[in-house]
XYZ file of C-alpha atoms in Angstrom:
610
model
C 101.121 8.881 -31.553
C 99.337 10.556 -34.437
C 100.006 9.481 -37.978
C 101.812 12.343 -39.628
C 100.260 11.387 -42.957
C 96.690 11.598 -41.767
C 94.681 14.598 -42.838
C 94.566 17.257 -40.171
C 91.214 18.384 -38.781
C 90.466 21.989 -39.382
C 88.951 23.637 -36.323
C 85.489 25.148 -36.943
C 84.972 28.743 -36.288
C 81.897 29.774 -34.386
C 78.877 29.746 -36.692
C 80.784 27.892 -39.427
C 80.052 24.441 -40.855
C 76.779 22.516 -41.400
C 73.910 23.283 -38.970
C 72.020 20.466 -37.231
C 68.571 19.685 -38.703
C 65.663 20.667 -36.496
C 63.945 17.857 -34.638
C 61.005 16.354 -36.506
C 58.687 13.955 -34.749
C 58.532 10.650 -36.623
C 55.520 10.316 -38.882
C 52.818 8.340 -37.105
C 54.191 9.547 -33.772
C 56.996 8.204 -31.664
C 57.405 4.475 -32.138
C 54.332 4.249 -34.385
C 51.954 6.095 -32.022
C 49.436 8.524 -33.547
C 50.594 12.140 -33.850
C 50.026 14.201 -30.711
C 47.055 16.233 -32.006
C 45.307 13.019 -33.068
C 45.980 11.491 -29.644
C 44.593 14.571 -27.963
C 41.353 14.500 -29.941
C 41.064 10.732 -29.556
C 41.371 11.020 -25.776
C 38.783 13.808 -25.629
C 36.319 11.824 -27.753
C 36.916 8.671 -25.657
C 36.333 10.574 -22.420
C 33.144 12.146 -23.779
C 31.734 8.870 -25.106
C 32.606 6.980 -21.932
C 31.093 9.659 -19.744
C 27.964 9.429 -21.881
C 27.819 5.653 -21.322
C 28.150 6.067 -17.545
C 25.403 8.692 -17.409
C 23.127 6.926 -19.896
C 23.376 3.613 -18.026
C 21.860 5.212 -14.936
C 19.347 7.149 -17.028
C 18.298 4.074 -19.009
C 17.788 2.030 -15.869
C 15.770 4.814 -14.266
C 13.677 5.317 -17.395
C 12.868 1.642 -17.851
C 12.564 0.517 -14.251
C 11.583 3.448 -12.058
C 8.675 2.433 -9.870
C 8.964 -1.207 -10.955
C 8.991 -3.662 -8.059
C 11.095 -6.746 -8.686
C 11.561 -9.740 -6.449
C 9.247 -9.953 -3.468
C 6.547 -7.261 -3.678
C 5.507 -5.136 -0.705
C 3.463 -6.786 2.002
C 0.301 -4.963 0.988
C -3.130 -6.398 1.811
C -3.679 -9.339 -0.514
C -6.082 -8.383 -3.293
C -5.444 -11.279 -5.635
C -3.902 -9.040 -8.263
C -5.000 -5.780 -9.845
C -8.676 -4.998 -9.218
C -10.597 -3.517 -12.151
C -13.178 -1.083 -10.856
C -15.383 1.627 -12.346
C -16.936 4.868 -11.162
C -20.726 4.741 -11.215
C -23.432 7.252 -10.335
C -26.285 4.955 -9.407
C -27.703 7.418 -6.870
C -28.529 9.708 -9.816
C -30.394 7.092 -11.843
C -34.082 8.004 -12.176
C -35.177 4.498 -13.187
C -34.674 1.157 -11.451
C -34.148 -0.514 -14.825
C -31.021 1.589 -15.387
C -29.495 0.372 -12.131
C -30.241 -3.237 -13.058
C -28.789 -2.761 -16.536
C -25.641 -1.152 -15.099
C -25.064 -3.986 -12.620
C -25.581 -6.581 -15.363
C -23.082 -4.898 -17.704
C -20.537 -4.485 -14.924
C -20.781 -8.169 -14.114
C -20.542 -9.109 -17.802
C -17.344 -7.021 -18.037
C -15.867 -8.851 -15.018
C -15.716 -5.592 -13.051
C -15.278 -6.573 -9.401
C -15.479 -3.169 -7.661
C -17.266 0.144 -8.077
C -16.707 3.582 -6.609
C -20.106 4.902 -5.606
C -20.991 8.198 -3.926
C -23.033 8.172 -0.716
C -24.440 11.672 -0.361
C -24.489 12.752 3.271
C -26.591 15.767 2.260
C -29.274 13.469 0.835
C -29.217 10.764 3.494
C -29.179 13.053 6.565
C -30.858 16.308 5.494
C -31.166 17.407 9.140
C -29.192 16.329 12.228
C -30.263 12.812 13.139
C -33.072 12.805 10.548
C -32.954 10.156 7.807
C -36.133 11.004 5.968
C -36.980 13.156 2.955
C -38.391 16.456 4.281
C -40.812 16.654 1.348
C -42.181 13.109 1.267
C -41.287 11.760 4.693
C -39.912 8.587 3.087
C -36.690 6.981 4.270
C -33.580 8.378 2.625
C -31.903 5.016 3.109
C -34.195 3.122 0.736
C -32.463 4.139 -2.506
C -28.999 3.377 -1.153
C -30.086 0.094 0.418
C -31.310 -0.995 -2.997
C -28.015 -0.001 -4.683
C -25.933 -1.813 -2.083
C -28.086 -4.948 -2.201
C -27.935 -5.217 -6.000
C -24.169 -4.755 -6.133
C -23.591 -7.148 -3.247
C -25.812 -9.814 -4.830
C -23.774 -9.525 -8.034
C -20.514 -10.037 -6.112
C -19.308 -6.499 -6.828
C -17.405 -4.731 -4.050
C -18.060 -1.101 -3.102
C -15.712 1.787 -2.404
C -18.074 4.247 -0.709
C -17.094 7.831 -1.509
C -18.435 10.179 1.182
C -17.943 13.859 0.403
C -21.217 15.716 -0.257
C -22.273 17.143 3.105
C -25.483 18.853 4.178
C -25.683 22.582 4.587
C -26.411 22.261 8.295
C -23.003 20.625 8.849
C -21.015 23.412 7.146
C -19.911 26.723 8.691
C -22.683 29.332 8.297
C -20.107 31.751 6.879
C -19.537 29.559 3.786
C -20.389 31.011 0.381
C -22.922 28.313 -0.545
C -23.735 29.895 -3.911
C -20.101 29.768 -5.032
C -18.892 26.593 -3.336
C -21.331 23.678 -3.349
C -18.829 21.499 -1.472
C -16.734 22.202 1.565
C -15.434 20.642 4.791
C -17.701 20.328 7.836
C -17.632 22.767 10.692
C -17.368 19.930 13.212
C -15.296 16.973 12.015
C -17.071 14.764 14.567
C -20.308 15.093 12.572
C -18.658 13.760 9.428
C -16.948 10.928 11.309
C -20.243 9.932 12.947
C -22.004 9.763 9.576
C -19.335 7.542 7.989
C -19.481 5.312 11.060
C -23.266 5.121 10.618
C -22.713 3.896 7.046
C -20.162 1.348 8.223
C -22.519 -0.024 10.851
C -25.513 -0.188 8.502
C -23.643 -1.867 5.631
C -21.308 -4.055 7.657
C -20.440 -7.107 5.580
C -21.635 -5.429 2.367
C -19.355 -2.392 2.011
C -15.678 -3.053 2.650
C -14.007 0.309 1.882
C -14.839 3.891 2.863
C -13.248 6.868 1.134
C -12.921 10.027 3.187
C -13.732 12.985 0.919
C -12.676 13.704 -2.661
C -9.837 15.865 -4.015
C -9.203 17.998 -0.896
C -6.156 19.440 -2.690
C -8.465 21.434 -5.021
C -10.101 24.688 -4.012
C -13.443 23.741 -5.545
C -13.684 20.585 -3.429
C -12.569 22.281 -0.204
C -15.107 25.106 -0.164
C -12.738 27.813 -1.380
C -10.743 27.554 1.844
C -6.934 27.408 1.966
C -5.763 23.916 1.026
C -4.522 22.211 4.173
C -3.198 18.652 4.419
C -3.097 19.237 8.172
C -6.860 19.879 8.304
C -7.600 16.921 6.039
C -5.301 14.774 8.174
C -7.372 15.826 11.172
C -10.529 14.689 9.351
C -8.903 11.272 8.884
C -7.967 11.147 12.567
C -11.582 11.772 13.579
C -13.053 9.312 11.066
C -10.698 6.312 11.165
C -11.310 5.053 14.733
C -15.075 5.474 14.468
C -15.253 3.444 11.244
C -13.129 0.707 12.809
C -15.376 0.649 15.863
C -18.452 0.236 13.658
C -16.881 -2.393 11.389
C -13.385 -3.665 12.322
C -12.999 -5.302 8.899
C -13.668 -2.080 6.976
C -10.725 -0.286 5.365
C -10.339 3.493 5.234
C -9.135 5.004 1.952
C -7.831 8.546 1.623
C -9.553 10.940 -0.715
C -8.582 10.576 -4.337
C -6.024 13.353 -4.809
C -6.130 15.284 -8.068
C -3.094 15.332 -10.350
C -1.832 18.881 -10.560
C 1.485 20.690 -10.676
C -0.030 23.823 -9.085
C 2.052 25.088 -6.156
C -0.955 26.754 -4.444
C -2.547 28.502 -2.740
C -5.756 27.810 -4.703
C -4.750 24.238 -5.561
C -1.920 22.160 -4.126
C -0.033 19.515 -6.087
C -0.800 16.060 -4.744
C 2.842 15.276 -3.974
C 3.177 18.132 -1.486
C -0.233 17.223 -0.083
C 0.786 13.594 0.545
C 3.988 14.641 2.291
C 1.916 17.112 4.305
C -0.281 14.243 5.493
C 2.738 12.356 6.784
C 4.127 15.514 8.399
C 0.748 15.962 10.136
C 0.987 12.475 11.662
C -1.865 10.978 9.618
C 0.057 7.828 8.646
C -1.822 5.596 11.108
C -5.277 6.858 10.094
C -5.710 5.351 6.633
C -5.269 1.859 5.190
C -4.944 2.764 1.514
C -3.647 5.899 -0.215
C -5.655 7.060 -3.223
C -4.550 9.237 -6.141
C -6.081 10.038 -9.527
C -4.122 8.828 -12.581
C -5.352 10.327 -15.847
C -3.305 9.976 -19.022
C -3.720 13.699 -19.892
C -3.706 12.853 -23.596
C -0.369 11.004 -23.549
C 0.418 7.305 -23.816
C 0.727 5.316 -20.569
C 4.050 4.079 -21.961
C 5.504 7.592 -21.543
C 7.972 6.837 -18.753
C 9.169 10.391 -18.130
C 8.730 11.385 -14.504
C 9.184 14.773 -12.851
C 7.197 16.856 -10.350
C 6.287 19.394 -13.032
C 5.047 16.766 -15.515
C 1.453 15.528 -15.230
C 1.101 12.150 -16.926
C 0.362 8.494 -16.209
C 3.857 7.775 -14.810
C 3.470 10.536 -12.218
C 1.926 7.945 -9.905
C 5.444 6.676 -9.173
C 6.267 9.926 -7.378
C 3.392 9.335 -4.950
C 4.747 5.863 -4.293
C 8.248 7.287 -3.699
C 6.837 9.529 -0.957
C 5.160 6.573 0.756
C 8.413 4.599 0.698
C 10.418 7.531 2.086
C 7.947 7.806 4.958
C 8.142 4.135 5.859
C 4.688 3.354 4.478
C 5.609 0.964 1.656
C 3.368 -1.802 3.021
C 0.218 0.099 2.034
C -1.177 -0.078 -1.488
C -2.299 2.768 -3.722
C -5.781 2.744 -5.228
C -6.390 4.828 -8.331
C -9.781 6.480 -7.772
C -10.125 7.840 -11.311
C -8.385 6.635 -14.476
C -9.011 7.367 -18.124
C -8.586 9.354 -21.327
C -11.094 11.804 -22.788
C -12.415 10.836 -26.230
C -14.340 13.672 -27.864
C -16.436 13.239 -31.020
C -14.827 14.301 -34.335
C -15.366 17.991 -35.004
C -16.001 18.790 -31.322
C -17.157 22.404 -30.908
C -17.664 22.477 -27.137
C -15.299 23.531 -24.376
C -11.719 22.275 -24.770
C -10.856 19.304 -22.598
C -8.924 20.248 -19.478
C -7.538 16.689 -19.317
C -5.030 17.080 -22.122
C -5.489 16.567 -25.861
C -8.476 14.293 -26.588
C -7.905 10.925 -28.217
C -9.991 8.772 -30.541
C -12.275 6.040 -29.169
C -9.887 3.335 -30.390
C -6.894 5.090 -28.837
C -8.822 5.506 -25.592
C -9.394 1.754 -25.502
C -5.771 0.940 -26.340
C -4.330 3.355 -23.779
C -6.544 1.944 -21.026
C -5.306 -1.585 -21.643
C -1.660 -0.553 -21.954
C -1.908 1.307 -18.655
C -3.556 -1.621 -16.884
C -0.926 -4.005 -18.245
C 1.850 -1.766 -17.007
C 0.367 -1.441 -13.523
C -0.276 -5.167 -13.333
C 3.208 -6.170 -14.503
C 5.350 -3.446 -12.909
C 3.519 -1.887 -9.967
C 2.172 -4.546 -7.569
C 1.709 -1.713 -5.061
C -1.341 -0.603 -7.079
C -4.249 -2.590 -5.663
C -7.220 -1.266 -7.634
C -7.973 1.013 -10.586
C -11.364 2.695 -11.035
C -12.106 3.722 -14.610
C -13.689 7.165 -15.018
C -16.388 6.330 -15.780
C -18.862 3.578 -16.686
C -21.755 5.761 -17.861
C -23.130 9.223 -17.115
C -26.850 9.376 -16.172
C -27.544 12.554 -18.170
C -27.525 12.396 -21.992
C -24.849 14.494 -23.741
C -27.595 16.767 -25.035
C -28.188 17.932 -21.455
C -24.689 19.410 -21.374
C -23.722 19.887 -25.038
C -20.656 21.981 -24.200
C -19.190 19.617 -21.571
C -16.298 17.336 -22.616
C -16.437 15.228 -19.420
C -19.134 12.700 -20.521
C -16.805 11.389 -23.220
C -14.668 9.651 -20.614
C -17.477 7.090 -20.376
C -16.907 3.582 -21.698
C -20.659 3.110 -22.268
C -22.912 5.569 -24.064
C -26.018 6.979 -22.412
C -28.171 4.432 -24.258
C -25.952 1.635 -22.835
C -24.294 0.830 -26.169
C -20.677 -0.128 -25.483
C -17.837 2.034 -26.725
C -14.559 0.337 -27.791
C -13.089 0.882 -24.318
C -15.827 -1.208 -22.673
C -15.170 -4.166 -24.962
C -11.403 -3.856 -24.501
C -11.738 -3.750 -20.708
C -14.109 -6.707 -20.777
C -11.605 -8.784 -22.750
C -8.745 -7.672 -20.492
C -10.593 -8.569 -17.291
C -11.637 -11.941 -18.673
C -7.989 -12.774 -19.360
C -6.881 -11.929 -15.810
C -7.423 -15.441 -14.493
C -3.720 -15.462 -13.724
C -1.940 -14.329 -10.577
C 0.721 -11.644 -10.851
C 3.463 -10.321 -8.568
C 2.188 -10.005 -5.040
C 0.449 -11.974 -2.321
C -2.755 -13.785 -3.204
C -5.616 -14.429 -0.792
C -6.599 -17.957 0.172
C -10.128 -17.465 -1.147
C -9.136 -15.948 -4.473
C -11.139 -17.320 -7.393
C -7.958 -18.057 -9.353
C -6.885 -20.698 -6.855
C -8.230 -24.032 -8.074
C -8.661 -26.349 -5.079
C -9.347 -30.015 -5.760
C -10.058 -32.704 -3.178
C -10.638 -32.330 0.566
C -9.927 -28.789 1.835
C -11.530 -26.684 4.554
C -10.961 -23.312 6.204
C -9.343 -23.170 9.623
C -8.644 -20.380 12.117
C -5.868 -20.807 14.658
C -4.777 -18.029 16.990
C -6.558 -15.426 14.892
C -4.804 -16.586 11.695
C -6.655 -17.955 8.671
C -5.534 -21.164 6.923
C -6.798 -23.412 4.141
C -6.337 -26.939 5.484
C -5.889 -30.085 3.368
C -7.774 -32.817 5.215
C -6.933 -35.976 3.291
C -5.300 -37.665 0.304
C -5.867 -36.127 -3.116
C -5.901 -32.493 -1.957
C -4.317 -30.444 -4.724
C -4.043 -26.765 -5.609
C -3.437 -25.310 -9.069
C -2.841 -21.679 -9.945
C -1.581 -19.954 -13.069
C 0.835 -17.093 -12.404
C 2.984 -14.607 -14.276
C 6.497 -14.114 -12.963
C 9.753 -15.830 -12.074
C 9.403 -16.788 -8.388
C 6.854 -18.586 -6.234
C 6.767 -18.833 -2.430
C 4.469 -20.889 -0.207
C 3.642 -19.777 3.307
C 2.471 -22.706 5.403
C 2.368 -24.009 8.948
C 5.383 -26.211 9.634
C 6.168 -28.486 12.580
C 7.912 -31.627 13.873
C 5.334 -34.057 12.448
C 4.695 -32.340 9.113
C 5.275 -34.075 5.803
C 6.147 -32.994 2.257
C 4.313 -30.896 -0.334
C 4.963 -32.072 -3.885
C 5.437 -29.345 -6.478
C 5.381 -29.160 -10.262
C 5.763 -26.113 -12.512
C 4.207 -26.360 -15.963
C 3.630 -30.074 -15.334
C 7.332 -30.796 -14.781
C 9.570 -31.386 -11.731
C 11.079 -28.187 -10.352
C 14.867 -27.888 -10.775
C 16.638 -27.199 -7.506
C 14.104 -28.923 -5.258
C 14.830 -32.291 -3.602
C 13.065 -35.266 -5.144
C 11.903 -38.744 -4.219
C 9.925 -41.392 -6.080
C 6.827 -39.161 -6.023
C 8.512 -36.079 -7.498
C 10.061 -32.796 -6.377
C 8.943 -31.479 -3.014
C 9.397 -28.949 -0.220
C 9.501 -30.192 3.358
C 7.138 -28.888 6.036
C 9.212 -30.394 8.837
C 10.434 -27.989 11.512
C 11.588 -28.150 15.113
C 8.582 -26.092 16.226
C 5.135 -25.189 14.953
C 5.470 -21.893 13.082
C 4.415 -20.272 9.833
C 7.289 -20.435 7.377
C 8.011 -19.128 3.874
C 9.053 -21.979 1.598
C 10.605 -21.261 -1.787
C 8.850 -23.280 -4.481
C 10.618 -21.858 -7.522
C 13.007 -19.057 -8.363
C 14.693 -17.828 -11.497
C 12.017 -19.142 -13.851
C 11.709 -17.719 -17.331
C 9.744 -14.480 -17.066
C 6.301 -15.400 -18.350
C 3.176 -17.426 -17.599
C 3.424 -20.639 -15.587
C 1.163 -23.230 -13.960
C 1.934 -24.188 -10.375
C 0.515 -27.382 -8.883
C 0.805 -28.359 -5.213
C -0.088 -31.827 -3.961
C -0.620 -32.141 -0.220
C 0.933 -35.007 1.770
C -1.120 -38.203 1.824
C -1.998 -37.597 5.459
C -3.347 -34.186 4.476
C -0.981 -32.328 6.805
C -0.885 -29.036 4.930
C -2.135 -25.794 6.472
C -1.800 -23.234 3.697
C -1.338 -19.630 4.914
C -0.715 -17.919 1.584
C 1.095 -17.751 -1.732
C 3.311 -14.990 -3.079
C 4.578 -14.581 -6.621
C 7.568 -12.459 -7.539
C 9.242 -11.230 -10.664
C 12.946 -10.714 -11.285
C 14.167 -7.819 -13.362
C 14.738 -8.867 -16.989
C 18.001 -7.836 -18.650
C 19.389 -6.725 -15.314
C 22.898 -6.945 -16.781
C 22.348 -4.226 -19.414
C 22.775 -1.167 -17.192
C 25.782 -2.586 -15.243
C 27.460 -3.558 -18.513
C 27.009 -0.077 -19.942
C 28.205 1.465 -16.679
C 31.267 -0.804 -16.461
C 32.208 -0.243 -20.082
C 31.778 3.492 -19.689
C 33.852 3.556 -16.499
C 36.687 1.582 -18.134
C 36.599 3.821 -21.186
C 36.561 6.924 -18.996
C 39.652 5.738 -17.124
C 41.487 4.885 -20.367
C 40.489 8.185 -21.962
C 41.642 10.239 -18.982
C 44.932 8.308 -18.882
C 45.526 8.940 -22.596
C 44.622 12.604 -22.201
C 46.987 13.025 -19.265
C 49.797 11.263 -21.109
C 49.287 13.400 -24.201
C 49.263 16.646 -22.234
C 52.224 15.531 -20.120
C 54.277 15.003 -23.280
C 53.150 18.332 -24.648
C 54.140 20.282 -21.567
C 57.377 18.411 -21.174
C 56.359 16.639 -17.961
C 57.400 13.317 -19.545
C 60.257 12.649 -22.004
C 58.968 11.730 -25.466
C 59.677 8.332 -26.904
C 62.273 8.246 -29.696
C 65.196 10.664 -30.376
C 65.590 13.409 -27.786
C 64.162 16.655 -29.198
C 65.777 19.980 -28.516
C 64.356 21.666 -25.447
C 61.853 24.232 -26.571
C 59.252 26.140 -24.649
C 55.525 25.479 -24.546
C 54.037 22.941 -26.957
C 56.567 23.594 -29.730
C 57.375 19.882 -29.972
C 53.981 19.439 -31.617
C 55.373 21.238 -34.639
C 55.849 18.402 -37.140
C 56.890 20.599 -40.041
C 60.242 19.812 -41.730
């Protein structure tokens, strides 16, 4: 019962009495969270930054490592590392002394290969005739002398065959305008290259079919056709192999160009055209030019419309896509143009010229990069050693300033730099290495052995050891194993190898197997990326038949890109979650934390004014 003395409540009339205060979100947000606008901006910034990390992780990895082969390199023909070669023009030398001087300077620079033209037009001026029509003397004599001098010096030859006689070209050709062009009958060209291969068997190991067929000027003004060039390869390849089974056929050096045609065709489309034409089985080595075009070889940007040093990776990508990764690439021409200060002649068409010192530095940086990152590059031929004509003969021509030796044989800085680089290459790099490579130091009783068509280096008694310096992280031995085989003892940098079994004599790998087969035996893996010395000691009974060695390299800092990607992905998820939560509160999809606000339309709850 109500207390009669209690004050009586007065009923409120509509609209009378104190009005409720409007809802105000707590400062700092509900329960201490940042105000909604701050949360919205924070989520947007987090999403943007995280998305940038995800994208940049892939971009960084592609920029740093595109074209780089880690781990086991492709099973390309063993070359013992990157071959340093040079383009020479010995057939144009008027004096024998110049040829002798060139060979001596090449040998002093540790150049192991040259690219030398063999002029079909000069050697066979008429069908089946190998004599000078004016003097009657043999047209072989000059080339025999060149080959003999290079061979005696231990310098290999890539024979470039592209200058053909007029009798072998279509009579409708414009000879005044186009001094080069494809033959009318591809059989004639193939027969001539086979004649070279037979004559110089054992002295010339590589034959290059034509030069720059993707340029109008080298293809007689005719429409550029990878199908026609592929047909030339198909005619030539089997005839060379029949004349010299050990000879290797190299494609023409393809010019770097972004031109879509029809006058010139970019080399990437041309290479794919070769594969589309079914020419894959008619060459052993693909060849492409790789000029710096005025830019540093450390410029890692790669795109089909960019012509630079790194463009070579795109050619390699095409080979891989067409299932041809086992073949190497040889760079037929490589260099930077270095014009004299105050040059007044024609502008260089090979990009901005560089100084002599920069030319030297760029050449070494490019060689280092190919050696360390691209084991699929087998050889690089510098353009060029020396030009036979003095610069005064062509005062307007910028091309002679690619040379690393002046006309009077005085070295330019690039020659000295290349000489020092080649001298320091007494170290194996990523890739297979041949049993007869000069960098393999055999001590004790060893001899060569052939079994079932396979070549081995056989240890024949106690004390047989092998030492080799290599650059990388992994080393693999390929050897003949069997039921009665013993153990090969291994040291790296003079120390036992972690991870290998050991006995009283040291760490070893076992050659024992249930059957006689060639087997790949891991000697070391996960070494510090750098230079190492490997030593193998054959079993005391000499039971080691060495089939080969392969060195690999693992990707350094492989965790950087995954870490950036993972961090970016986590941040992206958190940012999207925060953004969704913020918008959900704003649109009323979720109840806000804290006191219940009055229901208002839209985003009115963001209004934090008193």
